[in-house]
Coordinates of C-alpha atoms and ligand atoms in Angstrom, one line a residue:
X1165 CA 0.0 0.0 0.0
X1166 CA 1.2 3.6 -0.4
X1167 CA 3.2 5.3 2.6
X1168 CA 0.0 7.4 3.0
X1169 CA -2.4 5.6 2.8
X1170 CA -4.3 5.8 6.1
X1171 CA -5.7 1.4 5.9
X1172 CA -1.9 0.3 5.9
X1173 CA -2.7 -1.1 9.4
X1174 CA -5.7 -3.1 8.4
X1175 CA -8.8 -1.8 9.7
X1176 CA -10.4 -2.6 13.0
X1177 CA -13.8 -2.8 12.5
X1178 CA -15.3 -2.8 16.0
X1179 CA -14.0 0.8 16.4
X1180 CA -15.6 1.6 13.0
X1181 CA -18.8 0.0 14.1
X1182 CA -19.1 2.3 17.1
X1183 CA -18.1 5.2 14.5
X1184 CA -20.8 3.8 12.2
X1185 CA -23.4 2.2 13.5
X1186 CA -24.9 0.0 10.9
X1187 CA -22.1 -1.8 10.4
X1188 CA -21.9 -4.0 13.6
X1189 CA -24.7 -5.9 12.6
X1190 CA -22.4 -7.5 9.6
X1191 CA -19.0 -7.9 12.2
X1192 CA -18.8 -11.9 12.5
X1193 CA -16.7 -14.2 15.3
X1194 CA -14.4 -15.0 16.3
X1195 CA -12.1 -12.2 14.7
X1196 CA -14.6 -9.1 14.1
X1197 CA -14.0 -9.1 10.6
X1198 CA -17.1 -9.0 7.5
X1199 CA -17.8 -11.0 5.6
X1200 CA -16.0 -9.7 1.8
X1201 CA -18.8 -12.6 0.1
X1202 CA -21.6 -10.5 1.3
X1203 CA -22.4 -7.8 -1.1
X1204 CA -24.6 -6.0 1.6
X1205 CA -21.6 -6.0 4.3
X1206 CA -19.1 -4.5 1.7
X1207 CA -20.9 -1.7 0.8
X1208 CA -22.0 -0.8 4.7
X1209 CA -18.2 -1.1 4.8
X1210 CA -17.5 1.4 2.0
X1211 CA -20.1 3.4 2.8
X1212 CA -18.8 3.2 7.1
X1213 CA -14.7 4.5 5.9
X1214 CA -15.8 7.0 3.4
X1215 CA -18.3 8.3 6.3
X1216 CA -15.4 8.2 9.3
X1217 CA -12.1 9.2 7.3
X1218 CA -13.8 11.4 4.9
X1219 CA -17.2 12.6 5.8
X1220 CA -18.4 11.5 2.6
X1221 CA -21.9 10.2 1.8
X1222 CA -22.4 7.8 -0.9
X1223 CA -25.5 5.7 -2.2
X1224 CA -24.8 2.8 -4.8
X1225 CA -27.3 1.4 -6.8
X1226 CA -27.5 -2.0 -5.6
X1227 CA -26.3 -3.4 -9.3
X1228 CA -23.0 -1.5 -9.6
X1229 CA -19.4 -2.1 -8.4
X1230 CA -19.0 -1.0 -4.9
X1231 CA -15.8 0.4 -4.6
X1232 CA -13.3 -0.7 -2.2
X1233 CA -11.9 2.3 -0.5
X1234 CA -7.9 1.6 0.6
X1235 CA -7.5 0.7 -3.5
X1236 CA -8.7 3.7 -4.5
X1237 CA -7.4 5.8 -2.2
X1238 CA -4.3 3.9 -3.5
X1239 CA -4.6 5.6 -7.0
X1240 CA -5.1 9.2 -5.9
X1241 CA -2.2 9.0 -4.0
X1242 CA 0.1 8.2 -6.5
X1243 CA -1.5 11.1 -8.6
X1244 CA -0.7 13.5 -5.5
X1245 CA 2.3 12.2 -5.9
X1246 CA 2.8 13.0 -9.7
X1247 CA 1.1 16.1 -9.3
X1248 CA 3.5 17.2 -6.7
X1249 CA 6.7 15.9 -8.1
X1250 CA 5.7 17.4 -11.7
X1251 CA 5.1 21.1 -10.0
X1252 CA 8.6 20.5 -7.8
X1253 CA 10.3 22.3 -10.4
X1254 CA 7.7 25.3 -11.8
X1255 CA 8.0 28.7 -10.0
X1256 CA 4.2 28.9 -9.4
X1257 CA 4.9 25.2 -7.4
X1258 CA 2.3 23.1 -5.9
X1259 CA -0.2 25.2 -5.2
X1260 CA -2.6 26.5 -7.5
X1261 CA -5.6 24.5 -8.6
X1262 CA -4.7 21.2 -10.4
X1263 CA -7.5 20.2 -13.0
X1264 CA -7.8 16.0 -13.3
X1265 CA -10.0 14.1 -15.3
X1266 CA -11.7 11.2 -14.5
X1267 CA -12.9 8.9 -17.3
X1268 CA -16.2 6.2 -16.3
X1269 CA -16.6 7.5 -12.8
X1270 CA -18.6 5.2 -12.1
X1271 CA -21.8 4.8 -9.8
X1272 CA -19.8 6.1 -7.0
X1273 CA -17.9 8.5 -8.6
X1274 CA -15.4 8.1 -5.6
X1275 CA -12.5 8.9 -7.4
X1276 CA -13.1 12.9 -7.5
X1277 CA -14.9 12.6 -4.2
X1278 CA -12.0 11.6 -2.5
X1279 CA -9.6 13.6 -4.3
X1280 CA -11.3 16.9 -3.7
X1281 CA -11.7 15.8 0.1
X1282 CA -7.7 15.3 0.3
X1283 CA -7.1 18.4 -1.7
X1284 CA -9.2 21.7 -1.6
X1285 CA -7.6 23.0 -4.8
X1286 CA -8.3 19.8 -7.2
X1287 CA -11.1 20.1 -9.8
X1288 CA -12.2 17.6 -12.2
X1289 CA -14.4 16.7 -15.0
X1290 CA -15.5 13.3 -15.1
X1291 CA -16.9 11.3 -17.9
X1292 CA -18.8 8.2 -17.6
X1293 CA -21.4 6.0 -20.3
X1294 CA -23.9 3.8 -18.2
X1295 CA -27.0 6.5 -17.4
X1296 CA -27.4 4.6 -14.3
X1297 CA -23.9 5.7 -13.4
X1298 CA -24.4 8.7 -14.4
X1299 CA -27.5 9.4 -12.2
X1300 CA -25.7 7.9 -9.2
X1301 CA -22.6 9.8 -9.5
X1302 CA -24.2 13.0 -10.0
X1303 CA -26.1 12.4 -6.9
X1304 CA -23.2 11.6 -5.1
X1305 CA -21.2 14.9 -6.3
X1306 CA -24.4 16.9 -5.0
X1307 CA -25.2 15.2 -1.9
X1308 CA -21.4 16.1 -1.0
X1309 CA -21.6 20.0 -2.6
X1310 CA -19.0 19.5 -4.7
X1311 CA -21.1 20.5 -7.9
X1312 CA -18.5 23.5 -8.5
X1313 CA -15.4 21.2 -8.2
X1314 CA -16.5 18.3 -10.1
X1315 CA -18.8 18.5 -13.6
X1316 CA -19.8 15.4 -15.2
X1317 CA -20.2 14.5 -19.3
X1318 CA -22.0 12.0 -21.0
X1319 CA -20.4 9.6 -23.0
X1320 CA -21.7 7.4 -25.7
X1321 CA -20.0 4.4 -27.4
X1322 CA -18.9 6.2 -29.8
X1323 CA -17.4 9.2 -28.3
X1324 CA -13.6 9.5 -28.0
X1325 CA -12.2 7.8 -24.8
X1326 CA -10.8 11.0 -23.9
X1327 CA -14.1 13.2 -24.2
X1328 CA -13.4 15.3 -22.0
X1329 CA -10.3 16.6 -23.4
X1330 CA -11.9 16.7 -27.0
X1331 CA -14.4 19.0 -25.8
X1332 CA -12.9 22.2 -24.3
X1333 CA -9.8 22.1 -27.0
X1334 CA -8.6 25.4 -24.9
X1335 CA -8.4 23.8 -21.0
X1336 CA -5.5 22.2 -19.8
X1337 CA -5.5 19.5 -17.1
X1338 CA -2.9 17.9 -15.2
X1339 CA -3.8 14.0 -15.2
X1340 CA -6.3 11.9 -16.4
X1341 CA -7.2 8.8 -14.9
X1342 CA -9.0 5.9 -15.4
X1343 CA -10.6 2.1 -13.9
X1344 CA -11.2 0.9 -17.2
X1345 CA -13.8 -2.1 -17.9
X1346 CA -10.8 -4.8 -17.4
X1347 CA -12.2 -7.6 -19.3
X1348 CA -13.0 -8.6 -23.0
X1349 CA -16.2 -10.9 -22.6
X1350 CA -17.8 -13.2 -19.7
X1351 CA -15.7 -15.9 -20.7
X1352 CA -13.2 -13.6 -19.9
X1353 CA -14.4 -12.7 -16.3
X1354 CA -15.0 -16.4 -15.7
X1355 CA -11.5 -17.4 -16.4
X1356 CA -9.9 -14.5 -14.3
X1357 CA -12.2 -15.5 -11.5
X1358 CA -10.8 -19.2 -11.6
X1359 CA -7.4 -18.0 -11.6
X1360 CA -8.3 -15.6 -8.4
X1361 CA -6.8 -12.3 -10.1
X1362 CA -10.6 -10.9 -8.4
X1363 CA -9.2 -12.1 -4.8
X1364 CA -10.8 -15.3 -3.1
X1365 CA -12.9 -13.4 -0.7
X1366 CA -14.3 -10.4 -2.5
X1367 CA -17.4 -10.6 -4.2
X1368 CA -17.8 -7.9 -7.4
X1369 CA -21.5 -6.4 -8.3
X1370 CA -20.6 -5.2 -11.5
X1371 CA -22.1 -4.8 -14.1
X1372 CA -21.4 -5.8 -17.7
X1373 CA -20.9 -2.0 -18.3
X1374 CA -18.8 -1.8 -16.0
X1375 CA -16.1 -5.0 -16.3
X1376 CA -16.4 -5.3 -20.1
X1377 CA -15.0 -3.8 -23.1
X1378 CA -14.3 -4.9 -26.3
X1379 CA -10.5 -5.7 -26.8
X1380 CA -10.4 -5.8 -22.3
X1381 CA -8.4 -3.4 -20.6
X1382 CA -5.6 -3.3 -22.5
X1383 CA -7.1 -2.5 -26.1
X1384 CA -9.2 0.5 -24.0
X1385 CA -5.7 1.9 -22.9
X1386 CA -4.3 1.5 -26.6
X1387 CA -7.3 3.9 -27.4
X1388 CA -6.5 6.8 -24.9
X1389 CA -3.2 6.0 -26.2
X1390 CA -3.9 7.2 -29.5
X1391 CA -6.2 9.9 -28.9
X1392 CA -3.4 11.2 -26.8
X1393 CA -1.4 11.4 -29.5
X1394 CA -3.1 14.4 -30.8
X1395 CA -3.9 15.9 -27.6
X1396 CA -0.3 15.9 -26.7
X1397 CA 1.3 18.4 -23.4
X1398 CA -2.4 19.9 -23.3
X1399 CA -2.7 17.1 -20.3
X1400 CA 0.4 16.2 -18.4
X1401 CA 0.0 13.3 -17.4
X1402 CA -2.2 10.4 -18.8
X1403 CA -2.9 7.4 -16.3
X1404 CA -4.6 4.4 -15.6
X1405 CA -5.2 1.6 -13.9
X1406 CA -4.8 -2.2 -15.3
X1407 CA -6.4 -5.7 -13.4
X1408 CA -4.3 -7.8 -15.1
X1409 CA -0.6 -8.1 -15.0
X1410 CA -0.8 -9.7 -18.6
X1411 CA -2.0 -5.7 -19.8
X1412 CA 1.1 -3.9 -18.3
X1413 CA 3.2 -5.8 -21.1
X1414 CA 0.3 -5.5 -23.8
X1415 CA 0.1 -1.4 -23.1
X1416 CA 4.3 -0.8 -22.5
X1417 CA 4.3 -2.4 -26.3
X1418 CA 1.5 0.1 -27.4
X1419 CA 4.0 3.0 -25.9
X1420 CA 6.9 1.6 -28.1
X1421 CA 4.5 1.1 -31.1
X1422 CA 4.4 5.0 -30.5
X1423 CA 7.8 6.1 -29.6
X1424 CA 6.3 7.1 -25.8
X1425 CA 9.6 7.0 -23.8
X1426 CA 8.4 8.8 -20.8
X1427 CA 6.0 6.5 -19.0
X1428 CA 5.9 5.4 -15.4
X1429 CA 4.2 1.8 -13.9
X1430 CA 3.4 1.5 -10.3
X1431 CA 1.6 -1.3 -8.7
X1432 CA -1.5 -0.9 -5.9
X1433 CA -1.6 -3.6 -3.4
X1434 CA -4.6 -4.2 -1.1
X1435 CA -4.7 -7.4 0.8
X1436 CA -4.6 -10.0 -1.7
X1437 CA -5.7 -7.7 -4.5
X1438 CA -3.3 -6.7 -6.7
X1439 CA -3.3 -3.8 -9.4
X1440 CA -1.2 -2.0 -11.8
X1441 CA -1.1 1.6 -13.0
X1442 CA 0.6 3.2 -15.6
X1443 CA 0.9 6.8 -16.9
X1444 CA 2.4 8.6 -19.9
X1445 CA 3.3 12.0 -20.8
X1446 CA 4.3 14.3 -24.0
X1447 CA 6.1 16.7 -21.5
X1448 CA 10.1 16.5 -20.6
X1449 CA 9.0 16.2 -16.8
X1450 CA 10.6 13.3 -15.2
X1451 CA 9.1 11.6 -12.4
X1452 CA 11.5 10.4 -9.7
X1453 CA 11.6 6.2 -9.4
X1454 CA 9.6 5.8 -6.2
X1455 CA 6.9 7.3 -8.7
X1456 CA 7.9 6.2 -12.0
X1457 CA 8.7 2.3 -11.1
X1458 CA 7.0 -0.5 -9.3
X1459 CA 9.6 -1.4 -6.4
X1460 CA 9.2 -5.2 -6.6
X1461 CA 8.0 -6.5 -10.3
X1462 CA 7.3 -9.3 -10.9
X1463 CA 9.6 -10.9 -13.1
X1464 CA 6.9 -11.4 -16.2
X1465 CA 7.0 -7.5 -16.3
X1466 CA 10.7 -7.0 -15.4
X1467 CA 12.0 -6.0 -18.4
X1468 CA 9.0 -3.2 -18.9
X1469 CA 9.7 -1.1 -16.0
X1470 CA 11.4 2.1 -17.3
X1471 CA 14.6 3.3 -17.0
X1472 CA 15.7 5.0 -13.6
X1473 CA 15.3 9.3 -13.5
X1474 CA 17.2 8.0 -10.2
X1475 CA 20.7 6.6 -9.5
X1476 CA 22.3 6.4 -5.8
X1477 CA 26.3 7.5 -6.2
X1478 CA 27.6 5.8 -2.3
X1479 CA 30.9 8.0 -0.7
X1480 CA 32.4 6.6 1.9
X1481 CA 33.5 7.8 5.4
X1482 CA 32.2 11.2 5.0
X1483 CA 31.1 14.0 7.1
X1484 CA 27.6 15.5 5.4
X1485 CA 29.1 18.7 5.7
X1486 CA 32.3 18.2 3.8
X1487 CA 30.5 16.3 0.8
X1488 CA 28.0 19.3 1.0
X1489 CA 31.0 21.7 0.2
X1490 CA 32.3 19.5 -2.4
X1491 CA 29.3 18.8 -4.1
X1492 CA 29.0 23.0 -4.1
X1493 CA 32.4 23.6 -5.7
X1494 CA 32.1 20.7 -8.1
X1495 CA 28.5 22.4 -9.1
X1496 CA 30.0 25.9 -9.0
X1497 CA 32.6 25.0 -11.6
X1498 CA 30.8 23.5 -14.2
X1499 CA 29.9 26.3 -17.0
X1500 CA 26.6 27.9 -18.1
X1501 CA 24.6 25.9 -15.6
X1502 CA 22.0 27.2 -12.7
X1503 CA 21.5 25.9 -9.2
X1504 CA 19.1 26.2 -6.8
X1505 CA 20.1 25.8 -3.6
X1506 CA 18.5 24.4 -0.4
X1507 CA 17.6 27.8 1.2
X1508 CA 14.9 28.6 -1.9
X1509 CA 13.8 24.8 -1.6
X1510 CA 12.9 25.5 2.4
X1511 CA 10.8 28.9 1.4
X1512 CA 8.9 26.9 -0.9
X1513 CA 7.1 24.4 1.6
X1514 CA 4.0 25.0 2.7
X1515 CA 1.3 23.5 4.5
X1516 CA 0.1 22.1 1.2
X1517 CA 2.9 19.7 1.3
X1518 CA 2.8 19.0 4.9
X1519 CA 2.9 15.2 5.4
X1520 CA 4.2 14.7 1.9
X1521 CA 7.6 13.5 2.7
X1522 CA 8.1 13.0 -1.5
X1523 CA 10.6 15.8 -1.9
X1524 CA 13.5 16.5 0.6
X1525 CA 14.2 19.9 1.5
X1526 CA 18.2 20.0 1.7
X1527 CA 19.8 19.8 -2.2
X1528 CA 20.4 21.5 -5.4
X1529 CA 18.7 21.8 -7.7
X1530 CA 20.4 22.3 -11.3
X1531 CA 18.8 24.0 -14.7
X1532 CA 21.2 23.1 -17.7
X1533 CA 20.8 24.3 -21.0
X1534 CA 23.8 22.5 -23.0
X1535 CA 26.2 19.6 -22.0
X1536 CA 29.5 21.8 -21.3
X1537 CA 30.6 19.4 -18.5
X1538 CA 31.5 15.8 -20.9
X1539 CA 35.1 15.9 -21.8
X1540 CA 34.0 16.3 -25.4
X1541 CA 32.0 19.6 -24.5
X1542 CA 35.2 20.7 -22.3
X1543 CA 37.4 20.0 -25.8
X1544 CA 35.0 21.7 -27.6
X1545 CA 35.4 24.4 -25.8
X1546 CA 39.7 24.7 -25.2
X1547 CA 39.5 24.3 -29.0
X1548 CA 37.2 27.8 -29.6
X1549 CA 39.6 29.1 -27.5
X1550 CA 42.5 28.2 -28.6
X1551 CA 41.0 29.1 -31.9
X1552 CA 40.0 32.5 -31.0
X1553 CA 43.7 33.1 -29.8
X1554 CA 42.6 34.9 -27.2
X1555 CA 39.3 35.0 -24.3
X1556 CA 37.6 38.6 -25.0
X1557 CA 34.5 38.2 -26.7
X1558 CA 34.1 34.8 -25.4
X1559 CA 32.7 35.5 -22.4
X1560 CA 29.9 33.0 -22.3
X1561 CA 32.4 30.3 -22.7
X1562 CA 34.7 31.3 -19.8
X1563 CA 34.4 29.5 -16.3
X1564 CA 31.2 29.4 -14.7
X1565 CA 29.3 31.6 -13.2
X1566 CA 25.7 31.3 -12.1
X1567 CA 23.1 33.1 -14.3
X1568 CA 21.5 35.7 -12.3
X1569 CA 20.1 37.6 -15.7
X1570 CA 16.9 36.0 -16.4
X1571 CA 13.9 35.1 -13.9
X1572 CA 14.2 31.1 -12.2
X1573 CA 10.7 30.7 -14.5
X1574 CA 12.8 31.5 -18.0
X1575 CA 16.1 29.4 -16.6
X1576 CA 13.6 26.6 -15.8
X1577 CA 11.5 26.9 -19.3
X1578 CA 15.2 27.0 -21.0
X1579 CA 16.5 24.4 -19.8
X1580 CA 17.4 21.2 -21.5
X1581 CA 18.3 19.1 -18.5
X1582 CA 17.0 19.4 -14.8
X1583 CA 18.2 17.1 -11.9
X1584 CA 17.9 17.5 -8.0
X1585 CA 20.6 16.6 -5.9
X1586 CA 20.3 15.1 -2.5
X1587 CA 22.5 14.1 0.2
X1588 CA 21.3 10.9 1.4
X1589 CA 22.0 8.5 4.6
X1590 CA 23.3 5.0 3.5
X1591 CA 20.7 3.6 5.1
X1592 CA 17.8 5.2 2.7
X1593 CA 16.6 3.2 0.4
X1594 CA 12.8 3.7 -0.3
X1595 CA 12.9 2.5 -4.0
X1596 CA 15.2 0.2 -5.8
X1597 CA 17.2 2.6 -7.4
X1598 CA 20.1 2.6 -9.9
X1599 CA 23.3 2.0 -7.6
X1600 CA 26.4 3.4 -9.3
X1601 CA 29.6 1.4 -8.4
X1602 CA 31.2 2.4 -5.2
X1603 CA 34.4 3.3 -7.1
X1604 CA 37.0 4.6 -5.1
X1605 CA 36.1 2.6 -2.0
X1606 CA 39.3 2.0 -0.1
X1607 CA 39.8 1.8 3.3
X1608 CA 37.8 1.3 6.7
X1609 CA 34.8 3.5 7.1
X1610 CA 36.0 5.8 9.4
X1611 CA 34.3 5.0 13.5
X1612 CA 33.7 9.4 14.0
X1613 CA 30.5 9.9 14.3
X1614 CA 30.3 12.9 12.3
X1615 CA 32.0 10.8 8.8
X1616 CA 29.3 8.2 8.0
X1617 CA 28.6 6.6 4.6
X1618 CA 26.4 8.7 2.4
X1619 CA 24.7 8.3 -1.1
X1620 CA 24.6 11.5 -3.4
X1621 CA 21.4 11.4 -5.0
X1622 CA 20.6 12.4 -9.0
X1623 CA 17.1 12.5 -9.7
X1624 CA 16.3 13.6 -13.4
X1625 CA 13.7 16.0 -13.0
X1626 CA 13.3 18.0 -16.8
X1627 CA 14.7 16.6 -20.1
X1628 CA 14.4 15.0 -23.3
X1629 CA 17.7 13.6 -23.7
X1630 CA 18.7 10.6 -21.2
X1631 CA 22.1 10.7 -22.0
X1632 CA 22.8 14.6 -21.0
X1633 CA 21.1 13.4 -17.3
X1634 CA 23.3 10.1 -17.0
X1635 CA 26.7 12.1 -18.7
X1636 CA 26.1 15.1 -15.8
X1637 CA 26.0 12.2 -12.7
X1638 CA 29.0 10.7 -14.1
X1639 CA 30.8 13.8 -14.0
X1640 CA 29.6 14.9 -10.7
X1641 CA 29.9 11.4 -9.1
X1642 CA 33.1 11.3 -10.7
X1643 CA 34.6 14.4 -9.2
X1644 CA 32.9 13.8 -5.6
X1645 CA 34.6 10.6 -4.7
Ligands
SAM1444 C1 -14.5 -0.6 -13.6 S1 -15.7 0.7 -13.6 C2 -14.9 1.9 -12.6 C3 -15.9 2.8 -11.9 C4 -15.2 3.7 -10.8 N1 -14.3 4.6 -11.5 C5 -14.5 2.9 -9.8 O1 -13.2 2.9 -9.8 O2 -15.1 2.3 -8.9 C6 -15.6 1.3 -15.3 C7 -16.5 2.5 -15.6 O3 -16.2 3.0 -16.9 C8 -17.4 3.2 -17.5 N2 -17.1 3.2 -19.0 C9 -17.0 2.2 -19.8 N3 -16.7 2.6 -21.0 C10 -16.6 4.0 -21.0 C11 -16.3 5.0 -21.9 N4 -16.0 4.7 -23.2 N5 -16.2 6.3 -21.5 C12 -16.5 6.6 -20.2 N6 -16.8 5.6 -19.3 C13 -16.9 4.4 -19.7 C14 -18.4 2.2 -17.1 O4 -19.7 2.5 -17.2 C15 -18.0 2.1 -15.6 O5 -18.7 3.0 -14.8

C-alpha cells in the first residue's frame, strides 16, 4: 500500500462500528472481521470508511461495483504524488488549482470525491457512459456539494475515450485517470475468477458495463493512447489503472509502437488484491523512481519497467558537511549551468505539502541548458579558445558563473536538463534505485560519528535527452569521490 495511505494497518472494525453504526450488525466471530462474500456488508463497509475518514456520503445502486476504498485511495495518491513531483520544479509550485479528469466515474464517482476531500484545490471533469452511473454519480457529487469542483459529461460508445479533453480544446489538465472495464467478454471474467486475479474473498457487483469492453483493458488503454497522441502536453500526465498483469506488457508495447519514452508503472496492493497503474506524458517532466517504477516487479514484467530518472552514487566515510561543500564547488565549476540551492527549496514548503515527505528539503537543484561538462563539451570548448587566440569576446564560454540575468521561470523553461541533488544517509533506500559502483572505495569507514557513509542522490527532474542526465552524474559522481 502507499506510505499514505491511512488502511496500511488493516482496519479494526469494532471501532468503525461504534463510529458507524450499521455496520456492527455485519461484524462476524471470532475475529470481528465482514464478511468480503456479502455484497450487503461490503458496501455498509465502504459506505462506514468514506463516512469516518472522509465525511463523505455515498448511495450505490445496488447493481453496480461498490468500490473498495484503501485501492482507491491507492490511486489518488500516487497522482498527489505525480502532481507534486511534476510542479517541484515550476516557480508557481504546488499550489494553485490542479485540474484532473476522470474517465467512467462510475456509480460512486469516488475517485473525485475523495480527491477533492484530500485536496481543496483539485477540480475535475469526469466522464462516464452507463446512465445509471451517471444518475448515481451525479447524486453523489451533489449530496457532497462539490457541484463547483467536479462537472460530469456523457459519454456514448462512440465518443472519443478521452471526451473530456476533445471537448474544451482550450483547457489544460494535469492528469487523467482511469478504472477501465478490465475484461474482454464473460468468458473472460469467468476465467480470471478461476485464476483468483478478483481475490478469493471479495465478491464484485458489477455490471457488464462496468467489467467489459471490447478488446479488455488493454485494447481500452491503446485507445486513450492514441487519442493522446493528438492531444499531446495539453494534459500532463495520462494514467490508468490495469487488473491484469498480462496488460502492463500489452500497453508498454502500445508506448513503443508510438515512440512514448516517458511513461511510469506503479503497482497498488490491497490485501490479496493486486493492481497496476501506468501513466504517460508528452512533457520533458521526469518523475522520480519511487513514482515512476514498481519497487518489486514481478519478473513477467521486469524488463518493462522504465529506466531509472534516479541513481544512488555511495561516498564513503564522510562528514555530510564536507560532501555538502564539495558537491557546491564541483557544481559551481561546471559552466553555463544554474542551481538552486536548499535555502529557496525550504521557502517553498507550505502546509500544502505537509505530510508529503516526497521531496526533501536540503539539495540543489540544477537547470542546464547544453552539456558543457563531458570531456568532449570541455574539448569543444579549449579548442574555440584556442582558436579565438585569445578569451575577449568569449565570455559566455569562460568558467562558470551562475546566471542571475533571467527570472528562475525563463532558466527553468530554457533548460534542456533538470536534476535534484540530495544528500542521502546510507541507510535510505525507499525505492530500488540505480546503484552506481562504489568506485574509489578503499579503506575502513571511518568510526567518528560525524563521517558516515552517504549516497549523493541524481534524480532527473526535466529533459528529453537521457544521456545529458546520465553524462552530468558521471561527472559529478566522478569528481565527488
Ligand atoms: C470498472 S468501472 C470503474 C468505476 C469507478 N471509476 C471505480 O473505480 O469504482 C468502469 C466504468 O467505466 C465506464 N465506462 C465504460 N466505457 C466507458 C467509456 N468509453 N467512457 C466513459 N466511461 C466508460 C463504465 O460504465 C464504468 O462505470
Amino acid at each position: 500500500m502507499h506510505p499514505r495511505n491511512i488502511y496500511r494497518d488493516g482496519t479494526d472494525f469494532v471501532q468503525l462500528s461504534i463510529v458507524y453504526p450499521p455496520l456492527s450488525k455485519y461484524l462476524i466471530e471470532p475475529h470481528k472481521t465482514i464478511d468480503f462474500g456479502d455484497q450487503n456488508a461490503q458496501r455498509c463497509l465502504t459506505e462506514a470508511l468514506l463516512h469516518r475518514d472522509f465525511k463523505l456520503k455515498i448511495q450505490l445502486p445496488l447493481d453496480r461495483l461498490c468500490p473498495p476504498v484503501p485501492n482507491r485511495l491507492n490511486y489518488i495518491l500516487w497522482l498527489q504524488d505525480i502532481n507534486l513531483a511534476s510542479r517541484y520544479i515550476e516557480e508557481h509550485g504546488p499550489y494553485t488549482i490542479v485540474q484532473g479528469i476522470d474517465i467512467g466515474t462510475g456509480a460512486s464517482a469516488i475517485y473525485p470525491l475523495l480527491a477533492c476531500t484530500l485536496k481543496k484545490s483539485w477540480k475535475f471533469v469526469v466522464s462516464e457512459i452507463d446512465p445509471i452511473s451517471l444518475e448515481s454519480a451525479q447524486q453523489n457529487i451533489s449530496i457532497n456539494e462539490l457541484d463547483d469542483r467536479i462537472h460530469i459529461v456523457q459519454c456514448n460508445a462512440t465518443s472519443p475515450v478521452l471526451l473530456p479533453l476533445v471537448l474544451d480544446e482550450d483547457k489544460r489538465f494535469d492528469f487523467t485517470m482511469c478504472n477501465p472495464p478490465f475484461y474482454s467478454s464473460f468468458e473472460d471474467v469467468s476465467q480470471s475468477a478461476e485464476a483468483k486475479q478478483y481475490g478469493p474473498n471479495a465478491v464484485c457487483t458489477g455490471a457488464a458495463i462496468e467489467m467489459i469492453t471490447v478488446g479488455g483493458e488493454s485494447a481500452f488503454v491503446g485507445k486513450m493512447v492514441k487519442e493522446s497522441l493528438g492531444i499531446q502536453e495539453r494534459c500532463r500526465w495520462y494514467t490508468s489503472m490495469l487488473g491484469k498483469l498480462s496488460s502492463v506488457a500489452e500497453v508498454v508495447d502500445i508506448f513503443t509502437t508510438y515512440s512514448i519514452d516517458n511513461y511510469i508503472i506503479t503497482e497498488f496492493v490491497q490485501g490479496q488484491t493486486r493492481r497496476w497503474a501506468v501513466g504517460w506524458s508528452f512533457s520533458d517532466i521526469r518523475l522520480p523512481d519511487s513514482i515512476s517504477r514498481l519497487q518489486k516487479p514481478n519478473p513477467v514484467i521486469s524488463k518493462y519497467v522504465p529506466a531509472h530518472n534516479t541513481i544512488l552514487q555511495p561516498v564513503v566515510s564522510i562528514s555530510r558537511e564536507v560532501l555538502y561543500e564539495t558537491l557546491s564547488t564541483i557544481l559551481s565549476s561546471i559552466g553555463k549551468i544554474y542551481i538552486r540551492f536548499p535555502n529557496d527549496f525550504n521557502e517553498r514548503s507550505t502546509s500544502e505539502m505537509k505530510g508529503i515527505d516526497l521531496e526533501p528539503s536540503d539539495g540543489f537543484l540544477v537547470f542546464a541548458q547544453e552539456d558543457t561538462w563531458s570531456r568532449s563539451a570541455r574539448r569543444r570548448q579549449k579548442r574555440l579558445l584556442d582558436d579565438s587566440g585569445a578569451r575577449s569576446g568569449l565570455d559566455s564560454l569562460s568558467p562558470p558563473t551562475l546566471t542571475t540575468m533571467y527570472s528562475e521561470e525563463v532558466i527553468s523553461s530554457r533548460s534542456t536538463m533538470t536534476c535534484s541533488i540530495h544528500i542521502r544517509d546510507s541507510t535510505f533506500r525507499n525505492v530500488d534505485v540505480a546503484m552506481r559502483d562504489a568506485a574509489g572505495k578503499h579503506g575502513k569507514p571511518s568510526l567518528s560519528v560525524s563521517k558516515q557513509d552517504l549516497n549523493v542522490e541524481f534524480t532527473w527532474r526535466k529533459g528529453r535527452d537521457r544521456r545529458l542526465f546520465e553524462s552530468f552524474c558521471s561527472h559529478v559522481s566522478r569528481n565527488s569521490m
